[in-house]
PDB file of C-alpha atoms in Angstrom:
ATOM      1  CA  UNK V  15       9.306 -55.641  35.184  1.00 86.00           C
ATOM      2  CA  UNK V  16       6.342 -53.184  35.588  1.00 93.00           C
ATOM      3  CA  UNK V  17       2.770 -54.023  36.620  1.00 96.00           C
ATOM      4  CA  UNK V  18       0.775 -52.540  34.188  1.00 95.00           C
ATOM      5  CA  UNK V  19      -2.316 -53.362  36.015  1.00 94.00           C
ATOM      6  CA  UNK V  20      -1.343 -51.871  38.958  1.00 96.00           C
ATOM      7  CA  UNK V  21      -0.019 -48.877  37.813  1.00 96.00           C
ATOM      8  CA  UNK V  22      -3.544 -48.277  35.702  1.00 95.00           C
ATOM      9  CA  UNK V  23      -5.398 -48.555  39.089  1.00 95.00           C
ATOM     10  CA  UNK V  24      -2.774 -46.236  40.513  1.00 95.00           C
ATOM     11  CA  UNK V  25      -3.413 -43.582  38.139  1.00 96.00           C
ATOM     12  CA  UNK V  26      -6.980 -43.705  38.180  1.00 94.00           C
ATOM     13  CA  UNK V  27      -6.589 -43.201  41.841  1.00 94.00           C
ATOM     14  CA  UNK V  28      -4.529 -40.304  41.306  1.00 94.00           C
ATOM     15  CA  UNK V  29      -7.503 -38.868  38.789  1.00 93.00           C
ATOM     16  CA  UNK V  30     -10.037 -39.048  41.323  1.00 94.00           C
ATOM     17  CA  UNK V  31      -7.531 -37.309  43.771  1.00 93.00           C
ATOM     18  CA  UNK V  32      -6.216 -34.670  41.542  1.00 91.00           C
ATOM     19  CA  UNK V  33      -9.069 -34.255  38.712  1.00 90.00           C
ATOM     20  CA  UNK V  34     -12.629 -35.491  39.747  1.00 91.00           C
ATOM     21  CA  UNK V  35     -13.952 -37.642  42.502  1.00 92.00           C
ATOM     22  CA  UNK V  36     -15.601 -39.876  40.329  1.00 90.00           C
ATOM     23  CA  UNK V  37     -12.550 -39.986  37.594  1.00 92.00           C
ATOM     24  CA  UNK V  38     -12.508 -43.474  36.009  1.00 91.00           C
ATOM     25  CA  UNK V  39     -10.621 -44.975  32.769  1.00 92.00           C
ATOM     26  CA  UNK V  40     -12.859 -46.781  30.112  1.00 90.00           C
ATOM     27  CA  UNK V  41     -11.581 -50.178  29.111  1.00 92.00           C
ATOM     28  CA  UNK V  42     -11.251 -48.522  25.640  1.00 92.00           C
ATOM     29  CA  UNK V  43      -8.638 -46.101  27.212  1.00 92.00           C
ATOM     30  CA  UNK V  44      -6.322 -49.007  28.355  1.00 94.00           C
ATOM     31  CA  UNK V  45      -4.404 -49.414  25.470  1.00 95.00           C
ATOM     32  CA  UNK V  46      -3.402 -45.455  25.060  1.00 96.00           C
ATOM     33  CA  UNK V  47      -2.534 -45.256  28.669  1.00 96.00           C
ATOM     34  CA  UNK V  48      -0.310 -48.202  28.816  1.00 97.00           C
ATOM     35  CA  UNK V  49       1.462 -46.859  25.855  1.00 97.00           C
ATOM     36  CA  UNK V  50       1.947 -43.432  27.348  1.00 98.00           C
ATOM     37  CA  UNK V  51       2.809 -44.859  30.802  1.00 97.00           C
ATOM     38  CA  UNK V  52       5.588 -46.984  29.161  1.00 98.00           C
ATOM     39  CA  UNK V  53       6.767 -44.605  27.270  1.00 98.00           C
ATOM     40  CA  UNK V  54       7.059 -41.921  30.064  1.00 98.00           C
ATOM     41  CA  UNK V  55       8.167 -44.585  32.348  1.00 97.00           C
ATOM     42  CA  UNK V  56      11.189 -45.382  29.669  1.00 97.00           C
ATOM     43  CA  UNK V  57       9.909 -48.815  29.804  1.00 97.00           C
ATOM     44  CA  UNK V  58      12.146 -49.985  26.949  1.00 97.00           C
ATOM     45  CA  UNK V  59      10.991 -53.887  26.987  1.00 97.00           C
ATOM     46  CA  UNK V  60       7.336 -52.464  26.561  1.00 97.00           C
ATOM     47  CA  UNK V  61       7.973 -49.771  24.096  1.00 98.00           C
ATOM     48  CA  UNK V  62       9.607 -52.395  21.713  1.00 97.00           C
ATOM     49  CA  UNK V  63       6.717 -54.698  21.989  1.00 97.00           C
ATOM     50  CA  UNK V  64       4.669 -51.600  21.118  1.00 97.00           C
ATOM     51  CA  UNK V  65       6.755 -50.229  18.404  1.00 97.00           C
ATOM     52  CA  UNK V  66       7.242 -47.093  20.340  1.00 98.00           C
ATOM     53  CA  UNK V  67      10.525 -45.293  19.754  1.00 98.00           C
ATOM     54  CA  UNK V  68      11.863 -43.454  22.787  1.00 97.00           C
ATOM     55  CA  UNK V  69      14.036 -41.241  21.067  1.00 96.00           C
ATOM     56  CA  UNK V  70      10.509 -39.501  19.390  1.00 98.00           C
ATOM     57  CA  UNK V  71       7.643 -37.449  21.293  1.00 98.00           C
ATOM     58  CA  UNK V  72       4.350 -38.076  21.356  1.00 98.00           C
ATOM     59  CA  UNK V  73       1.279 -37.197  19.196  1.00 98.00           C
ATOM     60  CA  UNK V  74      -1.876 -37.990  20.614  1.00 97.00           C
ATOM     61  CA  UNK V  75      -4.767 -37.398  18.534  1.00 96.00           C
ATOM     62  CA  UNK V  76      -8.521 -38.092  18.930  1.00 93.00           C
ATOM     63  CA  UNK V  77     -11.943 -36.526  18.971  1.00 91.00           C
ATOM     64  CA  UNK V  78     -13.035 -34.153  21.569  1.00 91.00           C
ATOM     65  CA  UNK V  79     -13.739 -35.114  25.135  1.00 86.00           C
ATOM     66  CA  UNK V  80     -11.827 -38.552  25.794  1.00 90.00           C
ATOM     67  CA  UNK V  81      -9.440 -37.116  28.018  1.00 91.00           C
ATOM     68  CA  UNK V  82      -6.128 -36.825  26.293  1.00 95.00           C
ATOM     69  CA  UNK V  83      -4.843 -33.508  28.440  1.00 94.00           C
ATOM     70  CA  UNK V  84      -6.087 -35.431  31.399  1.00 95.00           C
ATOM     71  CA  UNK V  85      -3.573 -38.505  30.420  1.00 96.00           C
ATOM     72  CA  UNK V  86      -0.917 -36.293  29.874  1.00 96.00           C
ATOM     73  CA  UNK V  87      -1.093 -34.422  33.243  1.00 94.00           C
ATOM     74  CA  UNK V  88      -1.608 -38.246  34.810  1.00 96.00           C
ATOM     75  CA  UNK V  89       2.003 -39.005  33.224  1.00 96.00           C
ATOM     76  CA  UNK V  90       3.396 -36.013  35.000  1.00 94.00           C
ATOM     77  CA  UNK V  91       3.062 -37.921  38.204  1.00 93.00           C
ATOM     78  CA  UNK V  92       4.530 -41.155  37.042  1.00 95.00           C
ATOM     79  CA  UNK V  93       7.225 -40.302  34.704  1.00 95.00           C
ATOM     80  CA  UNK V  94      11.147 -40.804  34.893  1.00 94.00           C
ATOM     81  CA  UNK V  95      13.130 -37.660  35.216  1.00 91.00           C
ATOM     82  CA  UNK V  96      14.789 -38.101  31.557  1.00 90.00           C
ATOM     83  CA  UNK V  97      11.068 -37.752  30.405  1.00 93.00           C
ATOM     84  CA  UNK V  98      10.164 -34.756  32.524  1.00 92.00           C
ATOM     85  CA  UNK V  99       8.239 -31.914  30.486  1.00 93.00           C
ATOM     86  CA  UNK V 100       6.777 -28.386  30.473  1.00 91.00           C
ATOM     87  CA  UNK V 101       3.389 -28.484  29.835  1.00 93.00           C
ATOM     88  CA  UNK V 102       1.506 -25.189  28.088  1.00 94.00           C
ATOM     89  CA  UNK V 103      -1.905 -24.635  25.730  1.00 95.00           C
ATOM     90  CA  UNK V 104      -1.411 -23.623  22.199  1.00 95.00           C
ATOM     91  CA  UNK V 105      -4.105 -21.395  23.215  1.00 92.00           C
ATOM     92  CA  UNK V 106      -1.920 -19.962  25.745  1.00 93.00           C
ATOM     93  CA  UNK V 107       1.182 -19.787  23.128  1.00 92.00           C
ATOM     94  CA  UNK V 108      -1.073 -17.911  20.791  1.00 89.00           C
ATOM     95  CA  UNK V 109      -2.026 -15.386  23.963  1.00 88.00           C
ATOM     96  CA  UNK V 110       1.847 -14.900  24.321  1.00 90.00           C
ATOM     97  CA  UNK V 111       2.161 -13.993  20.856  1.00 88.00           C
ATOM     98  CA  UNK V 112      -0.367 -11.148  20.835  1.00 85.00           C
ATOM     99  CA  UNK V 113       1.486  -9.913  24.061  1.00 87.00           C
ATOM    100  CA  UNK V 114       5.291 -10.700  23.198  1.00 86.00           C
ATOM    101  CA  UNK V 115       5.290 -10.945  19.128  1.00 84.00           C
ATOM    102  CA  UNK V 116       7.951 -12.750  17.555  1.00 85.00           C
ATOM    103  CA  UNK V 117       9.929 -13.173  20.796  1.00 87.00           C
ATOM    104  CA  UNK V 118       7.047 -16.232  21.875  1.00 88.00           C
ATOM    105  CA  UNK V 119       8.309 -18.154  18.861  1.00 89.00           C
ATOM    106  CA  UNK V 120      12.089 -17.916  19.637  1.00 88.00           C
ATOM    107  CA  UNK V 121      11.187 -18.673  23.311  1.00 88.00           C
ATOM    108  CA  UNK V 122       9.792 -22.153  22.317  1.00 90.00           C
ATOM    109  CA  UNK V 123      11.989 -22.983  19.951  1.00 85.00           C
ATOM    110  CA  UNK V 124      15.063 -22.670  21.821  1.00 75.00           C
ATOM    111  CA  UNK V 125      17.052 -25.552  23.472  1.00 58.00           C
ATOM    112  CA  UNK V 126      16.410 -24.851  26.922  1.00 57.00           C
ATOM    113  CA  UNK V 127      14.701 -21.680  27.573  1.00 54.00           C
ATOM    114  CA  UNK V 128      15.918 -20.059  30.913  1.00 51.00           C
ATOM    115  CA  UNK V 129      12.249 -20.030  32.567  1.00 56.00           C
ATOM    116  CA  UNK V 130      11.393 -23.318  31.589  1.00 60.00           C
ATOM    117  CA  UNK V 131      12.188 -26.236  34.082  1.00 53.00           C
ATOM    118  CA  UNK V 132      12.325 -28.962  31.478  1.00 60.00           C
ATOM    119  CA  UNK V 133      13.571 -28.887  27.561  1.00 85.00           C
ATOM    120  CA  UNK V 134      10.656 -31.275  26.853  1.00 92.00           C
ATOM    121  CA  UNK V 135       7.727 -29.405  25.994  1.00 94.00           C
ATOM    122  CA  UNK V 136       3.798 -30.780  25.569  1.00 96.00           C
ATOM    123  CA  UNK V 137       1.578 -28.520  23.476  1.00 97.00           C
ATOM    124  CA  UNK V 138      -2.024 -29.380  24.767  1.00 97.00           C
ATOM    125  CA  UNK V 139      -4.978 -28.908  22.030  1.00 96.00           C
ATOM    126  CA  UNK V 140      -3.217 -28.220  18.553  1.00 96.00           C
ATOM    127  CA  UNK V 141      -6.239 -26.416  16.862  1.00 92.00           C
ATOM    128  CA  UNK V 142      -7.605 -24.611  19.358  1.00 87.00           C
ATOM    129  CA  UNK V 143      -5.350 -21.620  18.464  1.00 82.00           C
ATOM    130  CA  UNK V 144      -6.000 -19.123  15.929  1.00 68.00           C
ATOM    131  CA  UNK V 145      -3.508 -17.211  13.111  1.00 60.00           C
ATOM    132  CA  UNK V 146      -2.644 -14.426  14.995  1.00 57.00           C
ATOM    133  CA  UNK V 147      -1.971 -10.817  13.605  1.00 54.00           C
ATOM    134  CA  UNK V 148       0.930  -8.911  14.981  1.00 49.00           C
ATOM    135  CA  UNK V 149       1.285  -5.425  14.029  1.00 51.00           C
ATOM    136  CA  UNK V 150      -0.496  -6.512  10.555  1.00 51.00           C
ATOM    137  CA  UNK V 151       1.406  -9.583   9.759  1.00 58.00           C
ATOM    138  CA  UNK V 152      -0.573 -12.693  10.233  1.00 67.00           C
ATOM    139  CA  UNK V 153       1.446 -15.668  11.474  1.00 81.00           C
ATOM    140  CA  UNK V 154       0.784 -19.471  12.097  1.00 89.00           C
ATOM    141  CA  UNK V 155       2.695 -19.652  15.516  1.00 91.00           C
ATOM    142  CA  UNK V 156       2.583 -23.015  16.163  1.00 94.00           C
ATOM    143  CA  UNK V 157       3.467 -23.905  12.763  1.00 94.00           C
ATOM    144  CA  UNK V 158       6.572 -22.091  13.099  1.00 93.00           C
ATOM    145  CA  UNK V 159       7.315 -23.332  16.537  1.00 94.00           C
ATOM    146  CA  UNK V 160       6.974 -26.893  15.470  1.00 96.00           C
ATOM    147  CA  UNK V 161       9.356 -26.624  12.139  1.00 95.00           C
ATOM    148  CA  UNK V 162      11.889 -25.114  14.875  1.00 93.00           C
ATOM    149  CA  UNK V 163      11.760 -27.577  17.337  1.00 94.00           C
ATOM    150  CA  UNK V 164      12.048 -30.171  14.804  1.00 95.00           C
ATOM    151  CA  UNK V 165      15.485 -28.797  14.046  1.00 92.00           C
ATOM    152  CA  UNK V 166      15.808 -29.016  18.086  1.00 91.00           C
ATOM    153  CA  UNK V 167      14.909 -33.102  17.814  1.00 94.00           C
ATOM    154  CA  UNK V 168      17.356 -33.699  14.699  1.00 93.00           C
ATOM    155  CA  UNK V 169      20.065 -31.589  16.485  1.00 90.00           C
ATOM    156  CA  UNK V 170      20.119 -31.997  20.258  1.00 88.00           C
ATOM    157  CA  UNK V 171      17.041 -34.837  20.484  1.00 91.00           C
ATOM    158  CA  UNK V 172      14.567 -32.454  22.004  1.00 92.00           C
ATOM    159  CA  UNK V 173      11.355 -33.778  22.425  1.00 95.00           C
ATOM    160  CA  UNK V 174       7.975 -32.358  21.336  1.00 96.00           C
ATOM    161  CA  UNK V 175       4.959 -33.769  22.444  1.00 98.00           C
ATOM    162  CA  UNK V 176       1.221 -32.581  21.329  1.00 98.00           C
ATOM    163  CA  UNK V 177      -2.355 -33.419  21.754  1.00 97.00           C
ATOM    164  CA  UNK V 178      -5.051 -32.625  19.182  1.00 96.00           C
ATOM    165  CA  UNK V 179      -8.418 -33.376  17.917  1.00 94.00           C
ATOM    166  CA  UNK V 180      -7.403 -32.463  14.257  1.00 94.00           C
ATOM    167  CA  UNK V 181      -6.840 -35.643  11.939  1.00 91.00           C
ATOM    168  CA  UNK V 182      -3.962 -35.892   9.991  1.00 90.00           C
ATOM    169  CA  UNK V 183      -5.207 -34.378   6.510  1.00 92.00           C
ATOM    170  CA  UNK V 184      -6.729 -31.340   9.108  1.00 93.00           C
ATOM    171  CA  UNK V 185      -3.329 -30.930  10.448  1.00 94.00           C
ATOM    172  CA  UNK V 186      -2.107 -30.799   6.899  1.00 93.00           C
ATOM    173  CA  UNK V 187      -4.524 -28.185   5.660  1.00 91.00           C
ATOM    174  CA  UNK V 188      -4.317 -25.757   8.484  1.00 90.00           C
ATOM    175  CA  UNK V 189      -0.185 -26.265   9.259  1.00 92.00           C
ATOM    176  CA  UNK V 190       0.956 -27.247   5.964  1.00 92.00           C
ATOM    177  CA  UNK V 191       2.232 -30.817   4.335  1.00 95.00           C
ATOM    178  CA  UNK V 192       5.575 -29.814   5.663  1.00 95.00           C
ATOM    179  CA  UNK V 193       4.543 -29.469   9.035  1.00 96.00           C
ATOM    180  CA  UNK V 194       2.438 -32.925   8.891  1.00 96.00           C
ATOM    181  CA  UNK V 195       5.875 -34.828   7.528  1.00 96.00           C
ATOM    182  CA  UNK V 196       7.914 -33.120  10.343  1.00 97.00           C
ATOM    183  CA  UNK V 197       5.337 -34.289  12.945  1.00 97.00           C
ATOM    184  CA  UNK V 198       5.773 -38.096  11.622  1.00 96.00           C
ATOM    185  CA  UNK V 199       9.587 -37.509  12.006  1.00 97.00           C
ATOM    186  CA  UNK V 200       9.639 -36.324  15.363  1.00 97.00           C
ATOM    187  CA  UNK V 201       7.012 -38.100  16.989  1.00 98.00           C
ATOM    188  CA  UNK V 202       5.122 -41.552  18.100  1.00 98.00           C
ATOM    189  CA  UNK V 203       1.763 -41.070  16.438  1.00 96.00           C
ATOM    190  CA  UNK V 204      -1.129 -42.324  19.019  1.00 96.00           C
ATOM    191  CA  UNK V 205      -4.531 -41.965  17.568  1.00 94.00           C
ATOM    192  CA  UNK V 206      -7.576 -42.717  19.239  1.00 92.00           C
ATOM    193  CA  UNK V 207     -10.462 -43.484  16.824  1.00 86.00           C
ATOM    194  CA  UNK V 208     -12.972 -40.746  15.936  1.00 78.00           C
ATOM    195  CA  UNK V 209     -16.073 -42.570  17.031  1.00 75.00           C
ATOM    196  CA  UNK V 210     -14.923 -42.728  20.836  1.00 73.00           C
ATOM    197  CA  UNK V 211     -17.728 -40.565  22.532  1.00 69.00           C
ATOM    198  CA  UNK V 212     -17.164 -37.476  24.067  1.00 62.00           C
ATOM    199  CA  UNK V 213     -16.842 -38.389  28.155  1.00 64.00           C
ATOM    200  CA  UNK V 214     -18.208 -34.854  29.482  1.00 61.00           C
ATOM    201  CA  UNK V 215     -21.508 -35.203  27.551  1.00 57.00           C
TER     202      UNK V 215
END
């Protein structure tokens, strides 16, 4: 049985070592850290208790500056082999699209890209990228990738994780109702309340 109190202390120490000497969790962070840790450690009993589906990915939503990206990076230090994921940002994907065009969508939509060490992918900061024009054709790159990765999830059980500052209604506005629906089907949604304050201020 995993001692989550000790695990929180260990993750906090990892944060101080690799992120900032004064890194610390706030008490309000604990429920989200525990949920992420239970998931990435494949703790079936805890995930069942917390209503987390280990067959789905994670959609972590919440306001700017609360630590979503850092939480995911800390999970990379404890997760079991089956849950390993390749990390990238949505802005970097959009920059790749500017240089490589539609090959970028294909790259992130294939089952196991040759240049990725893991088949599961975390796309950080959905909503920070913009619709990109490639030879005059505008494309919502992340919407296309999400729809393609939904097919991978359904057919091959390949997982996608996303962090975002957007609310559900904003996701629908920027990426269509279809994308919002697919995200609900393929991911466990962890929503941090919108009134949480930016830790960086």
